[in-house]
Structures are given as C-alpha cells and as structure tokens.
Amino acid sequence: MILESIVTTRDESGAINLTPMGPEVDRELKRFTLKPFADSKTCANLSAHPIAVVHVCEDVSLFARSALNDLSEDEVASLCVEAEHGSARLRRCHRYFVLAVDRVFEDELRPRFVMQVLCSGEVDPCFGFNRARFAVLEATILMTRRHLISRDDIVAEFDRLQVLIDKTGSDIEHETINWMRAKLDA
C-alpha cells in the first residue's frame, strides 16, 4: 500500500528537509520503503543520517508547498520539533513514524530504502480527507510533473479537479489550488 505522507530527514549539519512522498507500507505499519530520487536531498540525507520521519498529515497546502520547494529553511524549522532518535517531526500531524534504514537497494534513478519503525506517536486527531483534499493532492502531483505533461493538459486536469474543490473544499483547498494555478502561469 502507498501512504501519501510528509517525510522529514536531516543532513549532516542537522538541517531539516521536508518533502511529500508516498512510501510503500505493510498492513501492520512496521516496515516502510522510501524511494527518493537519487539526486534528491532526501536520498543524500538518508545516506548521511539514516533516520526519517513519515507523517500522516491532512494539510494539503503543506504537501503542495513542500513539493514545489516553496518553504524556506526557517519555515521548515518552525514547522518541526525535535523528536526521538535525533529526528525532527512536524508539530502538527495526525500520526508520525520514526524510521531507521534497515537495507538499501541501489538504483541509478530511485534507490529503495527499506526502513524499520523505531517508534511512533499520535499528535492531533484526524479530521479526515474529502474530495477537495484529494483533488489538491492530485493537482500537486501534476505540478511536480510539469516537465513531462503539457501545460494545456495540466490546466484541463486542474479544471476537472476544481469542480471537486468547489463542491467540498474549505478556504485552504481553494487558496492552494489558486496558488498552484498562479505558479503554473508564472
């Protein structure tokens, strides 16, 4: 199963990297497999400091902003608190899992880091997802593929997703999709 999540890692100096990622997880939530791109900060951080935190989080604006590199180092630091095993976790999330690298399967494009759960916790109750939140997640994924998909195709898909946001979204979902549309037009 894929779990859409926010992942935090640290580099050698302790700076926190925050990125959306969909790790593969087992049904018991004991083993996670992260597949970052080989040239990503997440991959470099896991090689230098083999600890990550996977967060179950409802904040779709955070998914979008982190996917599109719209968070400063100071903003990332303010969103996080120190956690177990030298890790950093989000202040606000539903659940988190502190993970340690167990095995690495090298790959030129996307190495696989098989990770064991060291500990986990719950922070905030989960309100849940509605169709608008899922629509923003889909729009975010489209934005990360701008180099593969034509602008016209992305706009058409945004228009389709907008219907779901208009029917079921809050201000956050509306603001986030509008921010992404502006970023697409820039």
JSON list of C-alpha atoms in Angstrom, two decimals:
[
{"chain": "A", "resi": 1, "resn": "MET", "atom": "CA", "xyz": [0.00, 0.00, 0.00]},
{"chain": "A", "resi": 2, "resn": "ILE", "atom": "CA", "xyz": [1.17, 3.56, -0.69]},
{"chain": "A", "resi": 3, "resn": "LEU", "atom": "CA", "xyz": [0.74, 6.11, 2.12]},
{"chain": "A", "resi": 4, "resn": "GLU", "atom": "CA", "xyz": [0.75, 9.72, 0.95]},
{"chain": "A", "resi": 5, "resn": "SER", "atom": "CA", "xyz": [2.80, 11.48, 3.60]},
{"chain": "A", "resi": 6, "resn": "ILE", "atom": "CA", "xyz": [5.24, 14.20, 4.51]},
{"chain": "A", "resi": 7, "resn": "VAL", "atom": "CA", "xyz": [8.76, 12.95, 5.22]},
{"chain": "A", "resi": 8, "resn": "THR", "atom": "CA", "xyz": [11.42, 14.73, 7.26]},
{"chain": "A", "resi": 9, "resn": "THR", "atom": "CA", "xyz": [15.12, 13.90, 7.13]},
{"chain": "A", "resi": 10, "resn": "ARG", "atom": "CA", "xyz": [18.25, 15.67, 8.34]},
{"chain": "A", "resi": 11, "resn": "ASP", "atom": "CA", "xyz": [21.53, 16.40, 6.61]},
{"chain": "A", "resi": 12, "resn": "GLU", "atom": "CA", "xyz": [24.97, 16.10, 8.21]},
{"chain": "A", "resi": 13, "resn": "SER", "atom": "CA", "xyz": [24.69, 19.58, 9.73]},
{"chain": "A", "resi": 14, "resn": "GLY", "atom": "CA", "xyz": [21.25, 18.84, 11.22]},
{"chain": "A", "resi": 15, "resn": "ALA", "atom": "CA", "xyz": [19.22, 20.94, 8.76]},
{"chain": "A", "resi": 16, "resn": "ILE", "atom": "CA", "xyz": [15.75, 19.52, 8.20]},
{"chain": "A", "resi": 17, "resn": "ASN", "atom": "CA", "xyz": [14.42, 18.59, 4.78]},
{"chain": "A", "resi": 18, "resn": "LEU", "atom": "CA", "xyz": [10.66, 18.26, 4.39]},
{"chain": "A", "resi": 19, "resn": "THR", "atom": "CA", "xyz": [9.20, 16.57, 1.32]},
{"chain": "A", "resi": 20, "resn": "PRO", "atom": "CA", "xyz": [5.98, 14.82, 0.30]},
{"chain": "A", "resi": 21, "resn": "MET", "atom": "CA", "xyz": [6.47, 11.17, -0.50]},
{"chain": "A", "resi": 22, "resn": "GLY", "atom": "CA", "xyz": [4.39, 8.05, -0.91]},
{"chain": "A", "resi": 23, "resn": "PRO", "atom": "CA", "xyz": [6.26, 5.25, 0.84]},
{"chain": "A", "resi": 24, "resn": "GLU", "atom": "CA", "xyz": [5.17, 1.65, 0.47]},
{"chain": "A", "resi": 25, "resn": "VAL", "atom": "CA", "xyz": [3.96, 0.32, 3.83]},
{"chain": "A", "resi": 26, "resn": "ASP", "atom": "CA", "xyz": [2.94, -3.09, 5.10]},
{"chain": "A", "resi": 27, "resn": "ARG", "atom": "CA", "xyz": [-0.51, -3.58, 6.64]},
{"chain": "A", "resi": 28, "resn": "GLU", "atom": "CA", "xyz": [0.92, -3.64, 10.17]},
{"chain": "A", "resi": 29, "resn": "LEU", "atom": "CA", "xyz": [2.76, -0.33, 9.62]},
{"chain": "A", "resi": 30, "resn": "LYS", "atom": "CA", "xyz": [6.05, -1.89, 10.75]},
{"chain": "A", "resi": 31, "resn": "ARG", "atom": "CA", "xyz": [8.08, -1.64, 7.55]},
{"chain": "A", "resi": 32, "resn": "PHE", "atom": "CA", "xyz": [8.21, 1.32, 5.19]},
{"chain": "A", "resi": 33, "resn": "THR", "atom": "CA", "xyz": [10.03, 1.58, 1.87]},
{"chain": "A", "resi": 34, "resn": "LEU", "atom": "CA", "xyz": [11.09, 5.07, 0.77]},
{"chain": "A", "resi": 35, "resn": "LYS", "atom": "CA", "xyz": [12.03, 5.57, -2.88]},
{"chain": "A", "resi": 36, "resn": "PRO", "atom": "CA", "xyz": [13.50, 9.06, -3.22]},
{"chain": "A", "resi": 37, "resn": "PHE", "atom": "CA", "xyz": [15.11, 10.16, -6.46]},
{"chain": "A", "resi": 38, "resn": "ALA", "atom": "CA", "xyz": [18.86, 9.55, -6.39]},
{"chain": "A", "resi": 39, "resn": "ASP", "atom": "CA", "xyz": [19.67, 13.25, -6.82]},
{"chain": "A", "resi": 40, "resn": "SER", "atom": "CA", "xyz": [17.27, 14.44, -4.08]},
{"chain": "A", "resi": 41, "resn": "LYS", "atom": "CA", "xyz": [18.07, 15.90, -0.66]},
{"chain": "A", "resi": 42, "resn": "THR", "atom": "CA", "xyz": [16.10, 13.06, 0.91]},
{"chain": "A", "resi": 43, "resn": "CYS", "atom": "CA", "xyz": [18.35, 10.46, -0.68]},
{"chain": "A", "resi": 44, "resn": "ALA", "atom": "CA", "xyz": [21.53, 12.31, 0.36]},
{"chain": "A", "resi": 45, "resn": "ASN", "atom": "CA", "xyz": [20.18, 12.79, 3.89]},
{"chain": "A", "resi": 46, "resn": "LEU", "atom": "CA", "xyz": [19.25, 9.13, 4.32]},
{"chain": "A", "resi": 47, "resn": "SER", "atom": "CA", "xyz": [22.75, 8.17, 3.23]},
{"chain": "A", "resi": 48, "resn": "ALA", "atom": "CA", "xyz": [24.33, 10.60, 5.72]},
{"chain": "A", "resi": 49, "resn": "HIS", "atom": "CA", "xyz": [21.86, 10.19, 8.61]},
{"chain": "A", "resi": 50, "resn": "PRO", "atom": "CA", "xyz": [19.76, 7.00, 8.14]},
{"chain": "A", "resi": 51, "resn": "ILE", "atom": "CA", "xyz": [16.71, 8.21, 10.09]},
{"chain": "A", "resi": 52, "resn": "ALA", "atom": "CA", "xyz": [13.46, 9.59, 8.65]},
{"chain": "A", "resi": 53, "resn": "VAL", "atom": "CA", "xyz": [10.05, 10.51, 10.00]},
{"chain": "A", "resi": 54, "resn": "VAL", "atom": "CA", "xyz": [6.92, 9.74, 7.99]},
{"chain": "A", "resi": 55, "resn": "HIS", "atom": "CA", "xyz": [3.90, 11.90, 8.86]},
{"chain": "A", "resi": 56, "resn": "VAL", "atom": "CA", "xyz": [0.22, 11.28, 8.24]},
{"chain": "A", "resi": 57, "resn": "CYS", "atom": "CA", "xyz": [-0.95, 14.83, 7.70]},
{"chain": "A", "resi": 58, "resn": "GLU", "atom": "CA", "xyz": [-4.09, 16.50, 6.36]},
{"chain": "A", "resi": 59, "resn": "ASP", "atom": "CA", "xyz": [-2.51, 19.86, 5.46]},
{"chain": "A", "resi": 60, "resn": "VAL", "atom": "CA", "xyz": [-2.68, 19.74, 1.66]},
{"chain": "A", "resi": 61, "resn": "SER", "atom": "CA", "xyz": [-1.15, 23.21, 1.42]},
{"chain": "A", "resi": 62, "resn": "LEU", "atom": "CA", "xyz": [1.96, 21.78, 3.12]},
{"chain": "A", "resi": 63, "resn": "PHE", "atom": "CA", "xyz": [2.04, 18.95, 0.57]},
{"chain": "A", "resi": 64, "resn": "ALA", "atom": "CA", "xyz": [1.87, 21.48, -2.27]},
{"chain": "A", "resi": 65, "resn": "ARG", "atom": "CA", "xyz": [4.36, 23.99, -0.85]},
{"chain": "A", "resi": 66, "resn": "SER", "atom": "CA", "xyz": [6.93, 21.33, 0.02]},
{"chain": "A", "resi": 67, "resn": "ALA", "atom": "CA", "xyz": [6.53, 19.55, -3.33]},
{"chain": "A", "resi": 68, "resn": "LEU", "atom": "CA", "xyz": [7.12, 22.83, -5.18]},
{"chain": "A", "resi": 69, "resn": "ASN", "atom": "CA", "xyz": [10.03, 23.94, -2.95]},
{"chain": "A", "resi": 70, "resn": "ASP", "atom": "CA", "xyz": [8.17, 26.93, -1.58]},
{"chain": "A", "resi": 71, "resn": "LEU", "atom": "CA", "xyz": [9.33, 26.61, 2.05]},
{"chain": "A", "resi": 72, "resn": "SER", "atom": "CA", "xyz": [12.38, 28.37, 3.42]},
{"chain": "A", "resi": 73, "resn": "GLU", "atom": "CA", "xyz": [14.74, 26.60, 5.81]},
{"chain": "A", "resi": 74, "resn": "ASP", "atom": "CA", "xyz": [13.39, 28.81, 8.63]},
{"chain": "A", "resi": 75, "resn": "GLU", "atom": "CA", "xyz": [9.77, 27.91, 7.80]},
{"chain": "A", "resi": 76, "resn": "VAL", "atom": "CA", "xyz": [10.63, 24.20, 7.80]},
{"chain": "A", "resi": 77, "resn": "ALA", "atom": "CA", "xyz": [12.38, 24.55, 11.16]},
{"chain": "A", "resi": 78, "resn": "SER", "atom": "CA", "xyz": [9.36, 26.38, 12.62]},
{"chain": "A", "resi": 79, "resn": "LEU", "atom": "CA", "xyz": [7.02, 23.60, 11.47]},
{"chain": "A", "resi": 80, "resn": "CYS", "atom": "CA", "xyz": [9.06, 20.93, 13.26]},
{"chain": "A", "resi": 81, "resn": "VAL", "atom": "CA", "xyz": [10.06, 19.88, 16.76]},
{"chain": "A", "resi": 82, "resn": "GLU", "atom": "CA", "xyz": [12.86, 17.63, 17.97]},
{"chain": "A", "resi": 83, "resn": "ALA", "atom": "CA", "xyz": [11.83, 14.00, 18.14]},
{"chain": "A", "resi": 84, "resn": "GLU", "atom": "CA", "xyz": [13.18, 10.60, 19.05]},
{"chain": "A", "resi": 85, "resn": "HIS", "atom": "CA", "xyz": [16.49, 9.21, 17.73]},
{"chain": "A", "resi": 86, "resn": "GLY", "atom": "CA", "xyz": [17.80, 12.61, 16.62]},
{"chain": "A", "resi": 87, "resn": "SER", "atom": "CA", "xyz": [14.93, 13.14, 14.23]},
{"chain": "A", "resi": 88, "resn": "ALA", "atom": "CA", "xyz": [12.61, 16.08, 13.63]},
{"chain": "A", "resi": 89, "resn": "ARG", "atom": "CA", "xyz": [8.86, 15.73, 13.29]},
{"chain": "A", "resi": 90, "resn": "LEU", "atom": "CA", "xyz": [6.04, 18.04, 12.32]},
{"chain": "A", "resi": 91, "resn": "ARG", "atom": "CA", "xyz": [4.42, 19.92, 15.20]},
{"chain": "A", "resi": 92, "resn": "ARG", "atom": "CA", "xyz": [1.01, 19.33, 13.60]},
{"chain": "A", "resi": 93, "resn": "CYS", "atom": "CA", "xyz": [0.21, 15.96, 12.11]},
{"chain": "A", "resi": 94, "resn": "HIS", "atom": "CA", "xyz": [-2.15, 13.12, 12.82]},
{"chain": "A", "resi": 95, "resn": "ARG", "atom": "CA", "xyz": [0.46, 10.41, 13.25]},
{"chain": "A", "resi": 96, "resn": "TYR", "atom": "CA", "xyz": [4.18, 10.02, 12.82]},
{"chain": "A", "resi": 97, "resn": "PHE", "atom": "CA", "xyz": [6.60, 7.12, 12.46]},
{"chain": "A", "resi": 98, "resn": "VAL", "atom": "CA", "xyz": [10.31, 7.44, 13.24]},
{"chain": "A", "resi": 99, "resn": "LEU", "atom": "CA", "xyz": [12.16, 5.07, 10.91]},
{"chain": "A", "resi": 100, "resn": "ALA", "atom": "CA", "xyz": [15.69, 3.70, 10.60]},
{"chain": "A", "resi": 101, "resn": "VAL", "atom": "CA", "xyz": [17.24, 2.38, 7.40]},
{"chain": "A", "resi": 102, "resn": "ASP", "atom": "CA", "xyz": [17.43, -1.41, 7.52]},
{"chain": "A", "resi": 103, "resn": "ARG", "atom": "CA", "xyz": [18.50, -2.13, 3.92]},
{"chain": "A", "resi": 104, "resn": "VAL", "atom": "CA", "xyz": [19.28, -0.15, 0.79]},
{"chain": "A", "resi": 105, "resn": "PHE", "atom": "CA", "xyz": [18.70, -1.38, -2.73]},
{"chain": "A", "resi": 106, "resn": "GLU", "atom": "CA", "xyz": [20.78, 0.81, -5.03]},
{"chain": "A", "resi": 107, "resn": "ASP", "atom": "CA", "xyz": [19.30, 2.13, -8.25]},
{"chain": "A", "resi": 108, "resn": "GLU", "atom": "CA", "xyz": [20.55, 4.89, -10.56]},
{"chain": "A", "resi": 109, "resn": "LEU", "atom": "CA", "xyz": [17.17, 6.64, -10.61]},
{"chain": "A", "resi": 110, "resn": "ARG", "atom": "CA", "xyz": [15.38, 5.71, -7.35]},
{"chain": "A", "resi": 111, "resn": "PRO", "atom": "CA", "xyz": [17.18, 3.69, -4.69]},
{"chain": "A", "resi": 112, "resn": "ARG", "atom": "CA", "xyz": [14.90, 1.89, -2.24]},
{"chain": "A", "resi": 113, "resn": "PHE", "atom": "CA", "xyz": [15.42, 2.41, 1.49]},
{"chain": "A", "resi": 114, "resn": "VAL", "atom": "CA", "xyz": [13.69, -0.35, 3.44]},
{"chain": "A", "resi": 115, "resn": "MET", "atom": "CA", "xyz": [13.07, 1.04, 6.91]},
{"chain": "A", "resi": 116, "resn": "GLN", "atom": "CA", "xyz": [12.02, -0.29, 10.30]},
{"chain": "A", "resi": 117, "resn": "VAL", "atom": "CA", "xyz": [9.77, 1.63, 12.68]},
{"chain": "A", "resi": 118, "resn": "LEU", "atom": "CA", "xyz": [11.70, 2.68, 15.78]},
{"chain": "A", "resi": 119, "resn": "CYS", "atom": "CA", "xyz": [8.74, 4.41, 17.42]},
{"chain": "A", "resi": 120, "resn": "SER", "atom": "CA", "xyz": [5.53, 6.20, 16.52]},
{"chain": "A", "resi": 121, "resn": "GLY", "atom": "CA", "xyz": [3.03, 8.57, 18.05]},
{"chain": "A", "resi": 122, "resn": "GLU", "atom": "CA", "xyz": [-0.20, 10.45, 17.58]},
{"chain": "A", "resi": 123, "resn": "VAL", "atom": "CA", "xyz": [-0.34, 14.22, 17.79]},
{"chain": "A", "resi": 124, "resn": "ASP", "atom": "CA", "xyz": [-3.69, 15.59, 16.59]},
{"chain": "A", "resi": 125, "resn": "PRO", "atom": "CA", "xyz": [-6.95, 13.78, 15.91]},
{"chain": "A", "resi": 126, "resn": "CYS", "atom": "CA", "xyz": [-7.58, 13.09, 12.24]},
{"chain": "A", "resi": 127, "resn": "PHE", "atom": "CA", "xyz": [-10.44, 15.08, 10.75]},
{"chain": "A", "resi": 128, "resn": "GLY", "atom": "CA", "xyz": [-10.20, 13.14, 7.50]},
{"chain": "A", "resi": 129, "resn": "PHE", "atom": "CA", "xyz": [-9.98, 13.77, 3.81]},
{"chain": "A", "resi": 130, "resn": "ASN", "atom": "CA", "xyz": [-12.72, 14.89, 1.50]},
{"chain": "A", "resi": 131, "resn": "ARG", "atom": "CA", "xyz": [-12.73, 15.05, -2.28]},
{"chain": "A", "resi": 132, "resn": "ALA", "atom": "CA", "xyz": [-11.27, 18.58, -2.28]},
{"chain": "A", "resi": 133, "resn": "ARG", "atom": "CA", "xyz": [-8.20, 17.48, -0.32]},
{"chain": "A", "resi": 134, "resn": "PHE", "atom": "CA", "xyz": [-7.66, 14.55, -2.66]},
{"chain": "A", "resi": 135, "resn": "ALA", "atom": "CA", "xyz": [-8.07, 16.92, -5.61]},
{"chain": "A", "resi": 136, "resn": "VAL", "atom": "CA", "xyz": [-5.36, 19.23, -4.26]},
{"chain": "A", "resi": 137, "resn": "LEU", "atom": "CA", "xyz": [-3.05, 16.24, -3.78]},
{"chain": "A", "resi": 138, "resn": "GLU", "atom": "CA", "xyz": [-3.65, 15.20, -7.40]},
{"chain": "A", "resi": 139, "resn": "ALA", "atom": "CA", "xyz": [-3.03, 18.77, -8.58]},
{"chain": "A", "resi": 140, "resn": "THR", "atom": "CA", "xyz": [0.22, 18.83, -6.58]},
{"chain": "A", "resi": 141, "resn": "ILE", "atom": "CA", "xyz": [1.39, 15.64, -8.26]},
{"chain": "A", "resi": 142, "resn": "LEU", "atom": "CA", "xyz": [0.59, 17.17, -11.66]},
{"chain": "A", "resi": 143, "resn": "MET", "atom": "CA", "xyz": [2.67, 20.24, -10.77]},
{"chain": "A", "resi": 144, "resn": "THR", "atom": "CA", "xyz": [5.67, 18.05, -9.98]},
{"chain": "A", "resi": 145, "resn": "ARG", "atom": "CA", "xyz": [5.38, 16.58, -13.47]},
{"chain": "A", "resi": 146, "resn": "ARG", "atom": "CA", "xyz": [5.31, 19.84, -15.42]},
{"chain": "A", "resi": 147, "resn": "HIS", "atom": "CA", "xyz": [8.40, 18.71, -17.30]},
{"chain": "A", "resi": 148, "resn": "LEU", "atom": "CA", "xyz": [6.51, 15.62, -18.53]},
{"chain": "A", "resi": 149, "resn": "ILE", "atom": "CA", "xyz": [2.95, 16.90, -19.11]},
{"chain": "A", "resi": 150, "resn": "SER", "atom": "CA", "xyz": [1.88, 19.76, -21.36]},
{"chain": "A", "resi": 151, "resn": "ARG", "atom": "CA", "xyz": [0.61, 22.93, -19.72]},
{"chain": "A", "resi": 152, "resn": "ASP", "atom": "CA", "xyz": [-2.72, 22.56, -21.56]},
{"chain": "A", "resi": 153, "resn": "ASP", "atom": "CA", "xyz": [-3.20, 19.05, -20.16]},
{"chain": "A", "resi": 154, "resn": "ILE", "atom": "CA", "xyz": [-2.42, 20.27, -16.64]},
{"chain": "A", "resi": 155, "resn": "VAL", "atom": "CA", "xyz": [-4.88, 23.18, -16.97]},
{"chain": "A", "resi": 156, "resn": "ALA", "atom": "CA", "xyz": [-7.58, 20.80, -18.24]},
{"chain": "A", "resi": 157, "resn": "GLU", "atom": "CA", "xyz": [-6.99, 18.48, -15.29]},
{"chain": "A", "resi": 158, "resn": "PHE", "atom": "CA", "xyz": [-7.00, 21.44, -12.86]},
{"chain": "A", "resi": 159, "resn": "ASP", "atom": "CA", "xyz": [-10.37, 22.50, -14.31]},
{"chain": "A", "resi": 160, "resn": "ARG", "atom": "CA", "xyz": [-11.74, 18.99, -13.69]},
{"chain": "A", "resi": 161, "resn": "LEU", "atom": "CA", "xyz": [-10.37, 18.96, -10.13]},
{"chain": "A", "resi": 162, "resn": "GLN", "atom": "CA", "xyz": [-11.73, 22.47, -9.48]},
{"chain": "A", "resi": 163, "resn": "VAL", "atom": "CA", "xyz": [-15.28, 21.08, -9.51]},
{"chain": "A", "resi": 164, "resn": "LEU", "atom": "CA", "xyz": [-14.43, 18.84, -6.54]},
{"chain": "A", "resi": 165, "resn": "ILE", "atom": "CA", "xyz": [-12.77, 21.71, -4.71]},
{"chain": "A", "resi": 166, "resn": "ASP", "atom": "CA", "xyz": [-15.75, 24.00, -5.36]},
{"chain": "A", "resi": 167, "resn": "LYS", "atom": "CA", "xyz": [-18.18, 21.36, -4.03]},
{"chain": "A", "resi": 168, "resn": "THR", "atom": "CA", "xyz": [-16.32, 20.18, -0.93]},
{"chain": "A", "resi": 169, "resn": "GLY", "atom": "CA", "xyz": [-13.34, 22.45, -0.25]},
{"chain": "A", "resi": 170, "resn": "SER", "atom": "CA", "xyz": [-12.53, 24.88, 2.51]},
{"chain": "A", "resi": 171, "resn": "ASP", "atom": "CA", "xyz": [-10.59, 28.12, 2.12]},
{"chain": "A", "resi": 172, "resn": "ILE", "atom": "CA", "xyz": [-7.30, 26.18, 2.38]},
{"chain": "A", "resi": 173, "resn": "GLU", "atom": "CA", "xyz": [-8.06, 24.00, -0.64]},
{"chain": "A", "resi": 174, "resn": "HIS", "atom": "CA", "xyz": [-9.27, 27.00, -2.67]},
{"chain": "A", "resi": 175, "resn": "GLU", "atom": "CA", "xyz": [-6.19, 29.06, -1.76]},
{"chain": "A", "resi": 176, "resn": "THR", "atom": "CA", "xyz": [-3.84, 26.19, -2.53]},
{"chain": "A", "resi": 177, "resn": "ILE", "atom": "CA", "xyz": [-5.26, 25.40, -5.97]},
{"chain": "A", "resi": 178, "resn": "ASN", "atom": "CA", "xyz": [-5.29, 29.14, -6.83]},
{"chain": "A", "resi": 179, "resn": "TRP", "atom": "CA", "xyz": [-1.64, 29.41, -5.69]},
{"chain": "A", "resi": 180, "resn": "MET", "atom": "CA", "xyz": [-0.72, 26.45, -7.91]},
{"chain": "A", "resi": 181, "resn": "ARG", "atom": "CA", "xyz": [-2.59, 27.93, -10.88]},
{"chain": "A", "resi": 182, "resn": "ALA", "atom": "CA", "xyz": [-0.65, 31.18, -10.44]},
{"chain": "A", "resi": 183, "resn": "LYS", "atom": "CA", "xyz": [2.61, 29.22, -10.20]},
{"chain": "A", "resi": 184, "resn": "LEU", "atom": "CA", "xyz": [1.70, 27.34, -13.40]},
{"chain": "A", "resi": 185, "resn": "ASP", "atom": "CA", "xyz": [1.04, 30.64, -15.19]},
{"chain": "A", "resi": 186, "resn": "ALA", "atom": "CA", "xyz": [4.31, 32.21, -13.97]}
]
